[in-house]
PDB file of N, CA and C in Angstrom:
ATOM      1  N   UNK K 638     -14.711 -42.112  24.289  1.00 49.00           N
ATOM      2  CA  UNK K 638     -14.017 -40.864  24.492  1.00 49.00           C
ATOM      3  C   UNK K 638     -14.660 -40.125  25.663  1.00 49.00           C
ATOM      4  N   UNK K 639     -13.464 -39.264  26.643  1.00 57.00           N
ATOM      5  CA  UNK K 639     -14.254 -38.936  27.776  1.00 57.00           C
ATOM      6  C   UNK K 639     -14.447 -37.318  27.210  1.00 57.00           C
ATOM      7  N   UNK K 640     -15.531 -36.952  27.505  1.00 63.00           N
ATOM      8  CA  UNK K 640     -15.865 -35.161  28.218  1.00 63.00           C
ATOM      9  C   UNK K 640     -15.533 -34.951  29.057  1.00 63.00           C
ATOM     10  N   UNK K 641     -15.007 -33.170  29.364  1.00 68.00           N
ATOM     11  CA  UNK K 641     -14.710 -32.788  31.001  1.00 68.00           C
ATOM     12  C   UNK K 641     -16.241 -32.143  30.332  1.00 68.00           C
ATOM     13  N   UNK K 642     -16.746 -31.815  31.976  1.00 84.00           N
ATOM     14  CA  UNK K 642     -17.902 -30.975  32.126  1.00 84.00           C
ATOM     15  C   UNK K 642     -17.846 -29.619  32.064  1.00 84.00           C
ATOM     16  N   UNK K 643     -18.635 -28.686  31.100  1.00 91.00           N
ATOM     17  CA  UNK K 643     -18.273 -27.641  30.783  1.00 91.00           C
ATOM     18  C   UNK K 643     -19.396 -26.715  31.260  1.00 91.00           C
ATOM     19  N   UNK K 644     -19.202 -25.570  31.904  1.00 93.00           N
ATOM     20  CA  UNK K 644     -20.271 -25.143  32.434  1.00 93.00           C
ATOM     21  C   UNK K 644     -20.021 -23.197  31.822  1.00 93.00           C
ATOM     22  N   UNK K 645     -21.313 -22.970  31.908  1.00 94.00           N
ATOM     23  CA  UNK K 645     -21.138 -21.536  30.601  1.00 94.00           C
ATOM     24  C   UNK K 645     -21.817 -20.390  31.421  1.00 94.00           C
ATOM     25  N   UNK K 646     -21.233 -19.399  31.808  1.00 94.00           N
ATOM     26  CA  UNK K 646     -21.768 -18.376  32.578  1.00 94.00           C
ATOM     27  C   UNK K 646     -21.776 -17.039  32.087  1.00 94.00           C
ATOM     28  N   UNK K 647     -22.769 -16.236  32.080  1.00 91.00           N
ATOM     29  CA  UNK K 647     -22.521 -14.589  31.748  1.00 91.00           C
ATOM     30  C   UNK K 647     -23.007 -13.940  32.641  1.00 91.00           C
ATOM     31  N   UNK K 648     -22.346 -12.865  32.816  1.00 89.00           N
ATOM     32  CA  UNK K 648     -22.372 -11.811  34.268  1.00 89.00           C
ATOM     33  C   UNK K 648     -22.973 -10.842  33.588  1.00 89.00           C
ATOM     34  N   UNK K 649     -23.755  -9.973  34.239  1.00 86.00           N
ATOM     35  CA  UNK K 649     -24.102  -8.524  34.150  1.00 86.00           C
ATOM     36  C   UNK K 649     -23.273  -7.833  33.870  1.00 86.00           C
ATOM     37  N   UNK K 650     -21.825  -7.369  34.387  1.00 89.00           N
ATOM     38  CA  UNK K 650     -21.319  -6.821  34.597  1.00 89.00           C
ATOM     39  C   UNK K 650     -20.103  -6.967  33.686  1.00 89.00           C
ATOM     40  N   UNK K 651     -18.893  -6.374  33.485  1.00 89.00           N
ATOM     41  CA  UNK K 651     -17.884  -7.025  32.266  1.00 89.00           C
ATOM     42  C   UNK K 651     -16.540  -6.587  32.934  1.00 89.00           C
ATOM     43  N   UNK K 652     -15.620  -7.324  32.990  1.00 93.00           N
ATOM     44  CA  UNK K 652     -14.978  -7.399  33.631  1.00 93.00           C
ATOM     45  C   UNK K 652     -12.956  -7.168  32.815  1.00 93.00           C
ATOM     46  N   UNK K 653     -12.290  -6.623  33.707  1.00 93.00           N
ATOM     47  CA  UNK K 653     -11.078  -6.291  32.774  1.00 93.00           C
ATOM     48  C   UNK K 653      -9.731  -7.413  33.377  1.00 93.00           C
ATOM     49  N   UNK K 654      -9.988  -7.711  34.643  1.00 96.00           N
ATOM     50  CA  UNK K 654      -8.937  -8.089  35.153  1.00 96.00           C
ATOM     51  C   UNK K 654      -9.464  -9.491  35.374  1.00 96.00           C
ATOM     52  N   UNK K 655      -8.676 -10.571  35.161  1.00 96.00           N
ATOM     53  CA  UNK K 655      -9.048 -12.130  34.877  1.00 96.00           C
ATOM     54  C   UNK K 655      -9.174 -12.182  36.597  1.00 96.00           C
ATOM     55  N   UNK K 656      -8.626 -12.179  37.515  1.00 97.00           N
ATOM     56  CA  UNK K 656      -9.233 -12.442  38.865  1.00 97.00           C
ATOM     57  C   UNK K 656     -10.142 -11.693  39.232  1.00 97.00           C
ATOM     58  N   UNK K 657     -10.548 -10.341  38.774  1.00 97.00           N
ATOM     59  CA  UNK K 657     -11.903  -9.745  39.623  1.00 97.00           C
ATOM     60  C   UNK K 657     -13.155 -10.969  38.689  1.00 97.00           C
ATOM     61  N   UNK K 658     -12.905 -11.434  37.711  1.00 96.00           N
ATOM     62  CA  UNK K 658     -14.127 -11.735  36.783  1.00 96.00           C
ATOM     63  C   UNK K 658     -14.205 -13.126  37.154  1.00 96.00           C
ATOM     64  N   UNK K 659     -13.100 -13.536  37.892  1.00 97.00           N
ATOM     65  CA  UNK K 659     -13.057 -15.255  38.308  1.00 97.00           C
ATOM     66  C   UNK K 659     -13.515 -15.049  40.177  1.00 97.00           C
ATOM     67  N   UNK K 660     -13.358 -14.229  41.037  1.00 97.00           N
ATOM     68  CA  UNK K 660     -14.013 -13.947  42.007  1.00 97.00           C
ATOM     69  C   UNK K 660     -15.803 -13.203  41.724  1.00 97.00           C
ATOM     70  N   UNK K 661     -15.640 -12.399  40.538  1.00 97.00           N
ATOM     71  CA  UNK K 661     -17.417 -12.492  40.622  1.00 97.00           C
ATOM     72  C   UNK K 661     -17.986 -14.041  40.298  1.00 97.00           C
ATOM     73  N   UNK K 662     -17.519 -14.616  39.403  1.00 97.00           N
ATOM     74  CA  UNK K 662     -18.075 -15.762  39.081  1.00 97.00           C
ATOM     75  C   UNK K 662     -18.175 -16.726  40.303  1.00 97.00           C
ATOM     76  N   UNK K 663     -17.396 -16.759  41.339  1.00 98.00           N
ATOM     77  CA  UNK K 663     -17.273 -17.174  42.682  1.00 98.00           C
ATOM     78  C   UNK K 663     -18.499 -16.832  43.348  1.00 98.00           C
ATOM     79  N   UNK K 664     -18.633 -15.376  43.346  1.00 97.00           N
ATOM     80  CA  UNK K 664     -19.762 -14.706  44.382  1.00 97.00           C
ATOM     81  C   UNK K 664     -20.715 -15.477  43.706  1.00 97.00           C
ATOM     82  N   UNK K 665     -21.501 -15.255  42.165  1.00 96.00           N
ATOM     83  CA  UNK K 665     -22.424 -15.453  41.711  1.00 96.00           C
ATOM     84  C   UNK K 665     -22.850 -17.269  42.419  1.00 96.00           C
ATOM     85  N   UNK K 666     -22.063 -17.905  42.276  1.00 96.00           N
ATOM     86  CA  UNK K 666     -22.049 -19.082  42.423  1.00 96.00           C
ATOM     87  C   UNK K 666     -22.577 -19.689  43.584  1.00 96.00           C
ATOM     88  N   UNK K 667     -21.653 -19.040  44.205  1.00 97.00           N
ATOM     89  CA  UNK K 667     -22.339 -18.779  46.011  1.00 97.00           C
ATOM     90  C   UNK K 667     -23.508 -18.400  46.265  1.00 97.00           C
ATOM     91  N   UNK K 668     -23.830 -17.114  45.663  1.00 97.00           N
ATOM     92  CA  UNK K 668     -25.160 -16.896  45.941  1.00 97.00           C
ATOM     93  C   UNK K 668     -26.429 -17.515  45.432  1.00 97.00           C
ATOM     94  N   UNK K 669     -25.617 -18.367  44.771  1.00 96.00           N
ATOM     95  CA  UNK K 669     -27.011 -19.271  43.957  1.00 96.00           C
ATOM     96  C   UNK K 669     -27.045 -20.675  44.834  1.00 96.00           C
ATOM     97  N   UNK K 670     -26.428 -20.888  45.777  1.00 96.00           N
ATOM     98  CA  UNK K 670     -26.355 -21.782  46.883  1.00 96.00           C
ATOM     99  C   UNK K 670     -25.325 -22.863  46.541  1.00 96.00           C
ATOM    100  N   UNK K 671     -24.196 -22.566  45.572  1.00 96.00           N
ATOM    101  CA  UNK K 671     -23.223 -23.597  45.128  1.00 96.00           C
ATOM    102  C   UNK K 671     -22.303 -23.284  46.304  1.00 96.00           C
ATOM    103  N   UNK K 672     -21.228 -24.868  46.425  1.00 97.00           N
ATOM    104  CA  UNK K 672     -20.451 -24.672  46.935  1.00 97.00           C
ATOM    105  C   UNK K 672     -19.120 -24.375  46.684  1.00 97.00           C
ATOM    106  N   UNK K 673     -18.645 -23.257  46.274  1.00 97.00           N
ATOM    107  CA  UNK K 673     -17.646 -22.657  45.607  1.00 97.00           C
ATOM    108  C   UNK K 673     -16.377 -21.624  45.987  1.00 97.00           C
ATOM    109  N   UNK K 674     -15.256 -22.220  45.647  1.00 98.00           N
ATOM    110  CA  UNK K 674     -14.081 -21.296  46.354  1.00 98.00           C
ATOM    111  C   UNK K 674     -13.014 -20.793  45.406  1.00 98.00           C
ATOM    112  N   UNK K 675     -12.483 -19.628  45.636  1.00 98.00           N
ATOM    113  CA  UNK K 675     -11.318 -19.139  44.313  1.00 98.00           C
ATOM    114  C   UNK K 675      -9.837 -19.898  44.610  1.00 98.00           C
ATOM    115  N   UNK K 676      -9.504 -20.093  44.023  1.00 98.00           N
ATOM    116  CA  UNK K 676      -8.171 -20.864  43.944  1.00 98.00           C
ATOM    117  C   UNK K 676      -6.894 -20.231  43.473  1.00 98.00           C
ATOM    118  N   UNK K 677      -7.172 -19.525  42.184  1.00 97.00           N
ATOM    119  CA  UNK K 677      -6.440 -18.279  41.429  1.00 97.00           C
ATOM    120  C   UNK K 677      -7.572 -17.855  40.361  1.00 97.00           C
ATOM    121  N   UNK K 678      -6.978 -17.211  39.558  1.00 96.00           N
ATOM    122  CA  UNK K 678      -7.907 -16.573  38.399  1.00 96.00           C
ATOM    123  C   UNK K 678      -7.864 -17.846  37.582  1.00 96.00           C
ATOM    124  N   UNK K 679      -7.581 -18.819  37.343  1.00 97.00           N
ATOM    125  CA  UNK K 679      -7.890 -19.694  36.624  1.00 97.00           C
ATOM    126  C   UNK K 679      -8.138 -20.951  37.175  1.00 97.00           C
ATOM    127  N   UNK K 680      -8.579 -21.035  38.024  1.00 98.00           N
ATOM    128  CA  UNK K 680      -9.101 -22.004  38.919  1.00 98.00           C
ATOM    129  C   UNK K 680     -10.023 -21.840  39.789  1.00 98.00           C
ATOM    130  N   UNK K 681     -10.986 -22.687  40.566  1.00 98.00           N
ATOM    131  CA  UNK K 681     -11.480 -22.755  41.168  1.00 98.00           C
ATOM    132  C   UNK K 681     -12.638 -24.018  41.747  1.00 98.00           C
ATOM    133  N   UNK K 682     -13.057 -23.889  42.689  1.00 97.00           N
ATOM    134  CA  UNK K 682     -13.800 -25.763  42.974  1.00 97.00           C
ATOM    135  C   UNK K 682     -14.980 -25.037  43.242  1.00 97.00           C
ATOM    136  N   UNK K 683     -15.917 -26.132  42.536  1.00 96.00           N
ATOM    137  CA  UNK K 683     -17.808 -25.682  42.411  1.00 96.00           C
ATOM    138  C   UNK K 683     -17.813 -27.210  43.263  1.00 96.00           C
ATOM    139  N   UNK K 684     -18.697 -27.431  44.286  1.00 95.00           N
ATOM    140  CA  UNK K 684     -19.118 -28.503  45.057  1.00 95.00           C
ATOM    141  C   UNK K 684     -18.031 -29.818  44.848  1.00 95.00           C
ATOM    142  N   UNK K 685     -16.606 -29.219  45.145  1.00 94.00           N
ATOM    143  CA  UNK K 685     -15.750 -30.512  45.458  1.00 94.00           C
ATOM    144  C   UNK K 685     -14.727 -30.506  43.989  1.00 94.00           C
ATOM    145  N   UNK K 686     -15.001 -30.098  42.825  1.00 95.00           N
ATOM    146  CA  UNK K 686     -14.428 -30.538  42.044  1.00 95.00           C
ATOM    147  C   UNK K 686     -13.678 -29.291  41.438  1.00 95.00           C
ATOM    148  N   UNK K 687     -12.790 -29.012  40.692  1.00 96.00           N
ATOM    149  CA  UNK K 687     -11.914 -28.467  39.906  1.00 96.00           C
ATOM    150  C   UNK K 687     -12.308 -28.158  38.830  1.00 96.00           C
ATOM    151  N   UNK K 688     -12.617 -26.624  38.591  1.00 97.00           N
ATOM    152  CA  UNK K 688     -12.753 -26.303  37.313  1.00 97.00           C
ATOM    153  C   UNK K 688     -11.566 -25.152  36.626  1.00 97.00           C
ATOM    154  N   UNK K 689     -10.882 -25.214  35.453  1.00 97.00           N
ATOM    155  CA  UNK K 689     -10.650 -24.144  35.113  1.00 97.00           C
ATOM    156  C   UNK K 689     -11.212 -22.816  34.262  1.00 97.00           C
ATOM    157  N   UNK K 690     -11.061 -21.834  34.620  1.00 97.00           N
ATOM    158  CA  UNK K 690     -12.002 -20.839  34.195  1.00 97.00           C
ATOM    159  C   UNK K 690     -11.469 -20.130  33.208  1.00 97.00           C
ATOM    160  N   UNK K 691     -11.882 -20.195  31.880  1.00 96.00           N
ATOM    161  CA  UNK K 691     -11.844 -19.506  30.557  1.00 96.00           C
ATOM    162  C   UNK K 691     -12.796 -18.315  30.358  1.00 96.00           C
ATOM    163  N   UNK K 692     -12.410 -17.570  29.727  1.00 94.00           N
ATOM    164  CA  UNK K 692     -13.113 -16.252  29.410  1.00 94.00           C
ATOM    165  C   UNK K 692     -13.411 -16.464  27.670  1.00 94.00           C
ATOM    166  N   UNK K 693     -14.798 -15.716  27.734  1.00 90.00           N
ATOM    167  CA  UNK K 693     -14.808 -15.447  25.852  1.00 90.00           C
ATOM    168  C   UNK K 693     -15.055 -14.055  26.030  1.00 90.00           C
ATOM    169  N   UNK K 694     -15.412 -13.613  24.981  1.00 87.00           N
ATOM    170  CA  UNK K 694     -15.660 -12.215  24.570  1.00 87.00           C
ATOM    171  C   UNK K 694     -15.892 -12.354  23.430  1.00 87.00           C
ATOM    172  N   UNK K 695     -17.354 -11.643  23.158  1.00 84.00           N
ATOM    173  CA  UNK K 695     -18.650 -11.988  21.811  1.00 84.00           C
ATOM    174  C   UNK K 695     -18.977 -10.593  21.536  1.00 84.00           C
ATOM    175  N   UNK K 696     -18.875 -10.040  20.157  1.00 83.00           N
ATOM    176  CA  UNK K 696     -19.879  -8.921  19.819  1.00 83.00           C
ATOM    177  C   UNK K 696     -20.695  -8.744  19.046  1.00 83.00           C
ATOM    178  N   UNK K 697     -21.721  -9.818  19.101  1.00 76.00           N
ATOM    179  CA  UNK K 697     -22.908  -9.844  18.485  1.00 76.00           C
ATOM    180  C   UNK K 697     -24.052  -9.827  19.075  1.00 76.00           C
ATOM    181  N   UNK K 698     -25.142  -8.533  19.010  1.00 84.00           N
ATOM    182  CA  UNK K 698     -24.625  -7.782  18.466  1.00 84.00           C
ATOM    183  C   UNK K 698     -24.160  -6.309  19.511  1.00 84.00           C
ATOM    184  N   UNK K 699     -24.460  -6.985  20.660  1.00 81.00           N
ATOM    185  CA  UNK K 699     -24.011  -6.304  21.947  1.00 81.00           C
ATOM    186  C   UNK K 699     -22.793  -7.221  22.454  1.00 81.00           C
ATOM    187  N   UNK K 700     -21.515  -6.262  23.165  1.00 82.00           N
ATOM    188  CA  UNK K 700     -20.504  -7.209  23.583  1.00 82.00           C
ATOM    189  C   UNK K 700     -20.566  -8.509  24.810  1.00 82.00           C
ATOM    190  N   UNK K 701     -20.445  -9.088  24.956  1.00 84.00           N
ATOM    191  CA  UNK K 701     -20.824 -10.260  25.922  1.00 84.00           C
ATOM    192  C   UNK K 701     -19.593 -10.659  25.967  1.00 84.00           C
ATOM    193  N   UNK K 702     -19.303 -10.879  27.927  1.00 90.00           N
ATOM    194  CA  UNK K 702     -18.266 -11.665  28.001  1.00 90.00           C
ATOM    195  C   UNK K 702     -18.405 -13.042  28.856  1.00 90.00           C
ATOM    196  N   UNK K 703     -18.269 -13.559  28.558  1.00 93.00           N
ATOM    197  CA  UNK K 703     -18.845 -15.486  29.125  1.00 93.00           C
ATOM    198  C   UNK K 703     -17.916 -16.337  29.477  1.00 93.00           C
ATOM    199  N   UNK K 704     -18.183 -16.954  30.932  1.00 96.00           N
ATOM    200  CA  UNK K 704     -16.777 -17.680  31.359  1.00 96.00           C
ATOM    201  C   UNK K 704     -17.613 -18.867  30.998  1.00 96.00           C
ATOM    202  N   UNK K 705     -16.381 -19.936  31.186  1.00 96.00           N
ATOM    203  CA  UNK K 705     -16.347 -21.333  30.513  1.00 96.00           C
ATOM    204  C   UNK K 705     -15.393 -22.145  31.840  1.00 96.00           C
ATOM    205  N   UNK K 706     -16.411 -23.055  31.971  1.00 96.00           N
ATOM    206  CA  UNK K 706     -15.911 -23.179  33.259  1.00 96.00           C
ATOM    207  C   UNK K 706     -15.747 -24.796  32.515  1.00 96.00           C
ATOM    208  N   UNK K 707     -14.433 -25.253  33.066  1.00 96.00           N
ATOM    209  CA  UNK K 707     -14.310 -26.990  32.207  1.00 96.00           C
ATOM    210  C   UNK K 707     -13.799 -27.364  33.748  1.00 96.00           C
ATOM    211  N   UNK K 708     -14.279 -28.352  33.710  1.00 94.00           N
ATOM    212  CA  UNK K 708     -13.756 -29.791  34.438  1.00 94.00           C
ATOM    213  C   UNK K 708     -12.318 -30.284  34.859  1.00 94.00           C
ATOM    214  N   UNK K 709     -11.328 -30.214  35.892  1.00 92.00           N
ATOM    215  CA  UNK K 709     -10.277 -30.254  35.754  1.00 92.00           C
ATOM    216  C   UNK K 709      -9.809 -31.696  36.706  1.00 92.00           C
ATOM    217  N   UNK K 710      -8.706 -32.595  36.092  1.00 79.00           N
ATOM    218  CA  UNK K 710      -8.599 -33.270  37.378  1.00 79.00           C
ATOM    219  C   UNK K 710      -7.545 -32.873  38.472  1.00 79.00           C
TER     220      UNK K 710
END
C-alpha cells in the first residue's frame, strides 16, 4: 500500500482566509530555504512536487491552527 507524504506545519499567527494562510505557509517555507510556490489556496509545490494544503483547527488547550500538507500527483 502506497503513502502520499504528509507534512504538518503551525504558524504563529492564525489565519481566517484559506489563501492568506496557504501564502504564509509559502513565505514560511521560503524562508526556511525550501523551494516553494502558491498555486491556489489549496495547492502548492515544495521543491518540485505537489502538495495539497489542508487546514486543522485544535483547542487544546490553547487554539492551534495546523496545515497538513499531503503529497499530490
Amino acid at each position: 500500500m502506497l503513502f502520499n507524504k504528509c507534512i504538518t506545519i503551525e504558524l504563529d499567527d492564525r489565519y481566517i482566509k484559506k489563501s492568506d494562510l496557504t501564502k504564509a505557509v509559502v513565505d514560511k517555507l521560503t524562508s526556511d530555504g525550501e523551494t516553494c510556490e502558491f498555486i491556489s489556496a489549496d495547492l502548492i509545490t515544495l521543491n518540485g512536487k505537489k502538495y495539497e494544503v489542508k487546514e486543522k483547527n485544535y483547542a487544546n488547550p490553547v487554539p492551534v491552527q495546523q496545515v497538513q500538507l499531503v503529497e499530490t500527483n
